[in-house]
Coordinates of C-alpha atoms and ligand atoms in Angstrom, one line a residue:
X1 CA 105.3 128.3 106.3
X2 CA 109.1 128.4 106.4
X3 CA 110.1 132.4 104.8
X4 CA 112.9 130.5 102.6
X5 CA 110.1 128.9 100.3
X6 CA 113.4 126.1 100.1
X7 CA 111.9 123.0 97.6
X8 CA 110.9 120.2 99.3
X9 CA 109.7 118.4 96.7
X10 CA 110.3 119.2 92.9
X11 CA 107.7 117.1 90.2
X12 CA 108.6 117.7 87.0
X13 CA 107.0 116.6 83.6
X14 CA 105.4 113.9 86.3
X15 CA 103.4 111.4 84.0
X16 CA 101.1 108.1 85.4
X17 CA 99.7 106.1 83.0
X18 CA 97.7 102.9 83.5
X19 CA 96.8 100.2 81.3
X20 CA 93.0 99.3 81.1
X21 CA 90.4 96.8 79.9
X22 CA 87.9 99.0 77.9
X23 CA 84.6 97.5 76.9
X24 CA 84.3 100.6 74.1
X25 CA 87.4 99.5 72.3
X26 CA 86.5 97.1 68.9
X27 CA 90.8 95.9 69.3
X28 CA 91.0 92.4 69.7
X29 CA 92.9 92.9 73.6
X30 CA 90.5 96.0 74.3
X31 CA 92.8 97.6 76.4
X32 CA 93.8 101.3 76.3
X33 CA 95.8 103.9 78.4
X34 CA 94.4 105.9 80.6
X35 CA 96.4 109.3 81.9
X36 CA 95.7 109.7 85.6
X37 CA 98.6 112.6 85.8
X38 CA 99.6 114.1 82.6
X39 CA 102.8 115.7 82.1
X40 CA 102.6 117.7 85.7
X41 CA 105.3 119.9 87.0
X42 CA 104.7 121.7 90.4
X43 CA 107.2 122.2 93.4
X44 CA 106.2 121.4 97.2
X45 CA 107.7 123.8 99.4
X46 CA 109.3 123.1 102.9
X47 CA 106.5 124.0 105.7
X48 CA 104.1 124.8 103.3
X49 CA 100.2 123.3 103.0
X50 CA 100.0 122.5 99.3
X51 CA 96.3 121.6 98.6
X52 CA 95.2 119.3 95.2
X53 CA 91.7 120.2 94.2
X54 CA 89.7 119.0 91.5
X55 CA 87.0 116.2 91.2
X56 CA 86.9 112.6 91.7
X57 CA 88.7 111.1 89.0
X58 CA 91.4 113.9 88.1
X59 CA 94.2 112.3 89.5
X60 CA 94.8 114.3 93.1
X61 CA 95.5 109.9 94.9
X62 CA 97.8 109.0 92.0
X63 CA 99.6 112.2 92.2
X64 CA 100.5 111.5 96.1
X65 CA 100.8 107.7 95.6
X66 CA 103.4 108.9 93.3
X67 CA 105.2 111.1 95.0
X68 CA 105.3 108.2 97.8
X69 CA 106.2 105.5 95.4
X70 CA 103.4 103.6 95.7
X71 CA 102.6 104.0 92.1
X72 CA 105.5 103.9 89.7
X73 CA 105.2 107.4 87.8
X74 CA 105.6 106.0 83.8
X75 CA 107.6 109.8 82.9
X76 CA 109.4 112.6 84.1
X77 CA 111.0 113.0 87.9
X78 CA 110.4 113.5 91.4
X79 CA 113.2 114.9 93.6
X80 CA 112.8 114.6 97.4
X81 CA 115.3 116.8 99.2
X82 CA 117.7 117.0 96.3
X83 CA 117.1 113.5 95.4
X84 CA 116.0 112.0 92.5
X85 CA 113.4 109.2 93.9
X86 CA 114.2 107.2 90.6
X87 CA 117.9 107.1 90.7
X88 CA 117.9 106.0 94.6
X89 CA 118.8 102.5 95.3
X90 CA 116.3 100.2 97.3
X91 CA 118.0 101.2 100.7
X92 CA 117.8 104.6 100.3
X93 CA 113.9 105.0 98.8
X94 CA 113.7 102.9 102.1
X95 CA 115.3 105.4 104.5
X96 CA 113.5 108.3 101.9
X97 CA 109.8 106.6 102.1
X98 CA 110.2 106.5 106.2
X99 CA 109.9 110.9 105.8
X100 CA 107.6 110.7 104.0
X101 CA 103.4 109.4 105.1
X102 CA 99.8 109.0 104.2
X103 CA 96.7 109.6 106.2
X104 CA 93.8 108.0 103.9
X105 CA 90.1 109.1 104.1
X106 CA 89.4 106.3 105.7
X107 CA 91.5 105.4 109.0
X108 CA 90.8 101.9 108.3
X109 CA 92.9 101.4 105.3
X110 CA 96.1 102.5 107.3
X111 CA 94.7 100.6 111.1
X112 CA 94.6 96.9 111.4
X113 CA 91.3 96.0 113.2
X114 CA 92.8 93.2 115.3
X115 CA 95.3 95.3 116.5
X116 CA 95.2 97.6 119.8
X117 CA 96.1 101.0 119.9
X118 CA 99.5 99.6 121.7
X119 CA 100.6 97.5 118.8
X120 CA 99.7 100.3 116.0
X121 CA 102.0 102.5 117.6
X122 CA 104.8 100.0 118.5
X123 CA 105.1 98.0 115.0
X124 CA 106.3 100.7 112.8
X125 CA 108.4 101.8 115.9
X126 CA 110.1 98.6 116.2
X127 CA 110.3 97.7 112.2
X128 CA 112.0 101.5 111.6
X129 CA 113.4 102.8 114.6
X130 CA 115.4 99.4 115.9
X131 CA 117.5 102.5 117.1
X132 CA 115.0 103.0 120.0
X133 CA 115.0 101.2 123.4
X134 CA 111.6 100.4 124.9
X135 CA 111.3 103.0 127.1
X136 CA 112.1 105.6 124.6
X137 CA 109.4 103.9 122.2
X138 CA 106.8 104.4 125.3
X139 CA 107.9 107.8 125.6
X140 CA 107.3 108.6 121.9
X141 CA 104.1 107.0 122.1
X142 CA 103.1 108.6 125.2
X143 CA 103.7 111.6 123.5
X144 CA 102.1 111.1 120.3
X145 CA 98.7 110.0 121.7
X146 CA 98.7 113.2 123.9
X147 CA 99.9 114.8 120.8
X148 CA 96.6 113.8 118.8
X149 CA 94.3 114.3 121.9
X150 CA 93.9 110.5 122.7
X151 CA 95.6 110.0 126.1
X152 CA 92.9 110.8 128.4
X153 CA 91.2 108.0 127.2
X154 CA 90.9 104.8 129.9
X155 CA 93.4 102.0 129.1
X156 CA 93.7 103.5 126.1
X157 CA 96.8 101.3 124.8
X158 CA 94.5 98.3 125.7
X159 CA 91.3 99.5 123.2
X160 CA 91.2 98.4 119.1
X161 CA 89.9 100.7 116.2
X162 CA 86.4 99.9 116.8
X163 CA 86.3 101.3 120.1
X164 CA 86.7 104.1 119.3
X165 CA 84.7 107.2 117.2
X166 CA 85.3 108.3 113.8
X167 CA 87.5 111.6 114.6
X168 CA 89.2 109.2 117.5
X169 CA 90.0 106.8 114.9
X170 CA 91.1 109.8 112.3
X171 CA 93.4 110.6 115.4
X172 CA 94.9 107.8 116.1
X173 CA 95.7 107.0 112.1
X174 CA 97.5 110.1 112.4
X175 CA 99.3 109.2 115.4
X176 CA 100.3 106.5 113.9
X177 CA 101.7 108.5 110.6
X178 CA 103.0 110.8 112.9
X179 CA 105.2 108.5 114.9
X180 CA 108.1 108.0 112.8
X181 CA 108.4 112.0 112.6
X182 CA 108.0 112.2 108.8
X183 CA 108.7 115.5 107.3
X184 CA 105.8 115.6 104.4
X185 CA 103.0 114.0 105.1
X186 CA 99.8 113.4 102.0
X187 CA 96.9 114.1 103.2
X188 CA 93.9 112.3 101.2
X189 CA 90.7 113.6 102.2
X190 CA 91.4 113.3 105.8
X191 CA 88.4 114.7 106.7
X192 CA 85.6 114.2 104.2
X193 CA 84.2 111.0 106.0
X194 CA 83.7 112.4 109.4
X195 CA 81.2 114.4 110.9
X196 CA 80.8 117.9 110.1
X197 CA 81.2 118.9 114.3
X198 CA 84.9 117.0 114.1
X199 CA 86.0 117.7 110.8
X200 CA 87.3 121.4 112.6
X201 CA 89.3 119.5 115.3
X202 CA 90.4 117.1 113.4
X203 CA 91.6 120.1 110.9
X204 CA 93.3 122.1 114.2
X205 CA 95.0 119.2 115.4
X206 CA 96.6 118.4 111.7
X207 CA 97.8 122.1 111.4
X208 CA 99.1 121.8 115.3
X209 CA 101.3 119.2 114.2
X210 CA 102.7 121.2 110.9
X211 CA 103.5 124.2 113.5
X212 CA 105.3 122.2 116.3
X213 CA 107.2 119.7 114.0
X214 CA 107.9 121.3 111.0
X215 CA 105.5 119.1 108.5
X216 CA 104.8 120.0 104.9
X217 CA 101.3 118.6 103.7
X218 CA 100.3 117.7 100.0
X219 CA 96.2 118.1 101.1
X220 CA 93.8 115.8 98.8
X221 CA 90.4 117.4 98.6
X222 CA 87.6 117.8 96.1
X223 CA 86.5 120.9 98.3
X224 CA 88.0 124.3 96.8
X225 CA 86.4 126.1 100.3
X226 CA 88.1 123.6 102.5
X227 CA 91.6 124.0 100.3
X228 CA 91.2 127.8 100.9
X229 CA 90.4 127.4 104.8
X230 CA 93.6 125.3 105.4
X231 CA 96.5 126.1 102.7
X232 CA 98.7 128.7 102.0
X233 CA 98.7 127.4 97.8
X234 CA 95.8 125.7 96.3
X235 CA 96.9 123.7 92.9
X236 CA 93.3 122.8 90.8
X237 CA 93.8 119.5 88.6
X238 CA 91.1 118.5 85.9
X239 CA 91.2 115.7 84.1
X240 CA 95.3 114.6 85.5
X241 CA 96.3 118.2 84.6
X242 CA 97.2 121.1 86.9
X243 CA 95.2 124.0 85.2
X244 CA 96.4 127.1 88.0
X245 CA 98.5 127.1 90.9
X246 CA 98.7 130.1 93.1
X247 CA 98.2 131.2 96.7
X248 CA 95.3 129.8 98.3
X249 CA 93.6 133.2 98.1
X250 CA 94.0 134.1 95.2
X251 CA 92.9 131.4 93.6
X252 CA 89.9 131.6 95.2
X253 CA 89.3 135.5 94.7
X254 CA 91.5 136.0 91.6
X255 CA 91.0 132.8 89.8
X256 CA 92.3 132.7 86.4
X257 CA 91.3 129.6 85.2
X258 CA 87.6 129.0 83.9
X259 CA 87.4 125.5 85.6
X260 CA 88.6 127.3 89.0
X261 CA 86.2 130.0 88.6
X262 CA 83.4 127.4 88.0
X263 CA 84.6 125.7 91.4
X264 CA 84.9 128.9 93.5
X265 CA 81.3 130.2 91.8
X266 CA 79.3 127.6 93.9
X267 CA 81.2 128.2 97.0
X268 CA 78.5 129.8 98.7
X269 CA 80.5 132.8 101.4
X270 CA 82.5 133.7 98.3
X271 CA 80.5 137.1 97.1
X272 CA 80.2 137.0 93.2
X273 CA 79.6 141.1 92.6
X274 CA 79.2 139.6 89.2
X275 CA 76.2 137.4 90.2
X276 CA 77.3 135.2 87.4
X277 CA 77.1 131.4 87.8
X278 CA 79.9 129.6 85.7
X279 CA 78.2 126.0 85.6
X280 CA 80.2 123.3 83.9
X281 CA 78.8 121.4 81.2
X282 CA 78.3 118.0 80.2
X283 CA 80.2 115.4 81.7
X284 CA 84.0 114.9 82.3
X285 CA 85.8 113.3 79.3
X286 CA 87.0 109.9 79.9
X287 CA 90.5 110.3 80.9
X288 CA 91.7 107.4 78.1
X289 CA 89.8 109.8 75.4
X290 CA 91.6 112.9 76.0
X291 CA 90.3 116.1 74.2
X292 CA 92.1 117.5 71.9
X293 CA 93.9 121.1 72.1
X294 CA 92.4 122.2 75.4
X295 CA 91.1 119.0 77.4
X296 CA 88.8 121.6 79.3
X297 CA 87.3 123.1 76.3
X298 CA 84.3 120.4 76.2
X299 CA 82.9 121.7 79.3
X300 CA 84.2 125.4 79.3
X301 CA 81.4 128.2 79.6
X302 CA 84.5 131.0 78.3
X303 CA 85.1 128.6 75.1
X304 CA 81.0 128.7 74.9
X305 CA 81.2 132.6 75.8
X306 CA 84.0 134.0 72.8
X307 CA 82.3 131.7 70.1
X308 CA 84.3 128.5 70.1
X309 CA 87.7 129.4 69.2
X310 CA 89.7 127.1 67.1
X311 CA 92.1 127.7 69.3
X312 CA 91.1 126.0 72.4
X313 CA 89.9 122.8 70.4
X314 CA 93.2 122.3 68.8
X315 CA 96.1 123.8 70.6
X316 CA 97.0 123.0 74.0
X317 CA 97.5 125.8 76.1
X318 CA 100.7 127.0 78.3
X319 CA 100.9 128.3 81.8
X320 CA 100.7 131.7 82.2
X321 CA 102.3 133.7 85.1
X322 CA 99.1 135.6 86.2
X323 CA 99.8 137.4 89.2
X324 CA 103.0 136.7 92.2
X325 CA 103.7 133.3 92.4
X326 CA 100.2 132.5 90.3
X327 CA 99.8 130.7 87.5
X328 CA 96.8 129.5 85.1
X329 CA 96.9 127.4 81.9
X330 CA 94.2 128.9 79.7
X331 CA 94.8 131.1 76.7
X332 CA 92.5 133.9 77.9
X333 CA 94.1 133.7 81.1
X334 CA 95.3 137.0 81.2
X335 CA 91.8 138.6 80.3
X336 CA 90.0 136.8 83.1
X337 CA 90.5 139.4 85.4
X338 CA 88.0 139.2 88.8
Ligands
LIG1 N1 95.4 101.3 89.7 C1 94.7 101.8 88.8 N2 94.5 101.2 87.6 C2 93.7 101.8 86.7 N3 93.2 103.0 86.7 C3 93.4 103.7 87.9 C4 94.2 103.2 88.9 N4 94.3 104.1 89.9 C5 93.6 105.2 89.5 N5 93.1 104.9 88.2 C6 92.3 105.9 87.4 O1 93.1 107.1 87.3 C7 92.3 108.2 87.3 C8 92.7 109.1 88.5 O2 92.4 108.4 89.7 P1 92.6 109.0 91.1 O3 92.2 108.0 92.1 O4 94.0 109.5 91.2 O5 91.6 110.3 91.1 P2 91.2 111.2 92.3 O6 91.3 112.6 91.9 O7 91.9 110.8 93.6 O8 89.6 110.8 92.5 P3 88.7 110.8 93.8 O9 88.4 112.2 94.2 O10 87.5 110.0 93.4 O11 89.5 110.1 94.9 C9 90.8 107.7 87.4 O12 90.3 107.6 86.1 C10 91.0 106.3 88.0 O13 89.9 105.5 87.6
LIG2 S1 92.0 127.5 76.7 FE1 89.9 127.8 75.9 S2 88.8 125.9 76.4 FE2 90.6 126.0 77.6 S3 90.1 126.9 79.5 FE3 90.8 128.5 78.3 S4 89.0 129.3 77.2 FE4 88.4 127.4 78.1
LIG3 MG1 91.3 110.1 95.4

């Protein structure tokens, strides 16, 4: 990570709101709003591995989409390099989307089956690079695919997506995001559908790439343990809110945040001197029927633990610095020492 900690990217008051059908509504159009991110500030910094955590439904793909304009945030800004995304013309969210790429969970939403590995590399060469002649474009693919580990394969520019494995697949979709040298790259679960044996290369190969070109990664995952393997900060979102930021270890050993602590309590090489299991209960609120005052407090063990405080079911609580460059959003924040 770069030792400036410049801002790549600066969210701030970032707000996505979608409007649904809901079966439980008695209105006559039965449509509501549902908050996938919910008023979220947070900065990205240059060379850093910035990991989302939370569980499915909290808003960790709408963030990124966001932040790549593929869904239009409905408040607050996002600066890329200086810029704010919403006053740039068409041209120059053009130039600024062509830094900027996703790698999906699933290589297939980003390869086109009935193209060879040839034409994946090639297109978005020769649509966004028309700078490029055509033997500098086979030299930049020539050195992506060794780049990602896929050269060695025979007539390897001949073969098509299903040739090849999973983890070759997952290589050659990052090839491909690769190519046009982006300088922040989402990462959404690039890992969770392979198998365990090359989810670790796969892993290596991604940081490879940060080191030698610079890269700065927004990393989806549900899984705290693989966010603290892989980042330098881990940010934990529930229900489209960030509830602590922080460096990635101490948010796993000095969490501050009783939804953090309930994730890192069932990671199983973290010791717990404290043997105590902080289980989440009941389900996760609807994200169109927030909670009131705290939107955690429905499922928090601490609110359980100190007696239900009026508090956490009516006001909503602020971030609180916590430690260096750590930050939780809890009332009792400060007393939830490790
Ligand atoms: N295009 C859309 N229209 C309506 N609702 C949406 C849309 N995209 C996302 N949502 C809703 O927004 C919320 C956040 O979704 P999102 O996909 O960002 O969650 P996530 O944290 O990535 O979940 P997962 O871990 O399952 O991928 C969810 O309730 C989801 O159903
Ligand atoms: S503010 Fe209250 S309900 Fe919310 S996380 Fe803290 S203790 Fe739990
Ligand atoms: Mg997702």
């Amino acid at each position: 990570m770069s030792e400036e900690n410049k801002n790549l990217i600066e969210i701030k008051d970032l707000e996505v709101t979608f409007q649904v059908r809901n079966k439980r509504m008695k209105s006559v159009n039965k449509t509501g709003l549902l908050h996938a991110v919910d008023k979220v500030t947070l900065d990205i910094r240059e060379g850093e591995t910035l990991a989302v955590v939370g569980e499915s439904g909290c808003g960790k793909t709408t963030l990124g989409k966001a932040i790549l304009n593929i869904v239009k945030p409905t408040g607050g800004e996002i600066h890329f390099a200086g810029r704010d995304l919403a006053a740039c013309s068409r041209k120059e969210m053009q130039l600024m989307r062509d830094r900027m790429q996703l790698i999906f969970q699933d290589p297939y939403e980003s390869l086109n089956p009935r193209q060879n590995i040839l034409k994946t590399l090639t297109e978005p060469l020769s649509i966004h690079r028309k700078d490029l002649g055509e033997e500098e474009k086979s030299e930049l693919i020539q050195h992506y695919l060794e780049a990602v580990g896929l050269h060695s394969i025979e007539n390897v520019l001949e073969r098509y997506p299903h040739h090849l494995s999973g983890g070759q697949r997952q290589r050659l979709a990052i090839a491909a995001a690769m190519i046009l040298e982006p300088v922040f790259v989402v990462a959404d679960e690039p890992v969770s559908m392979l198998d365990v044996s090359v989810r670790a290369e796969i892993l290596k190969l991604m940081l490879d790439l940060q080191k030698n070109k610079n890269l700065t990664y927004l990393f989806i995952t549900h899984d705290l343990s693989l966010a603290w393997m892989i980042a330098d900060r881990i940010a934990v979102f529930y229900l489209g809110k960030m509830v602590e930021i922080g460096p990635a270890h101490d948010v796993v050993h000095r969490c501050r945040h009783p939804y953090s602590r309930a994730l890192v309590s069932v990671i199983p090489t973290v010791e717990d001197s404290s043997e105590e299991r902080y289980v989440l209960l009941g389900e996760t609120p609807s994200p169109m029927l927030i909670p009131e005052g705290c939107r955690f407090h429905t499922r928090c063990w601490l609110y359980q633990k100190k007696g239900c405080p009026v508090q956490c079911r009516t006001v909503q609580p602020e971030f609180v610095t916590v430690g260096q460059d750590h930050m939780a959003c809890c009332h009792f924040a400060e007393e939830l020492e490790s």
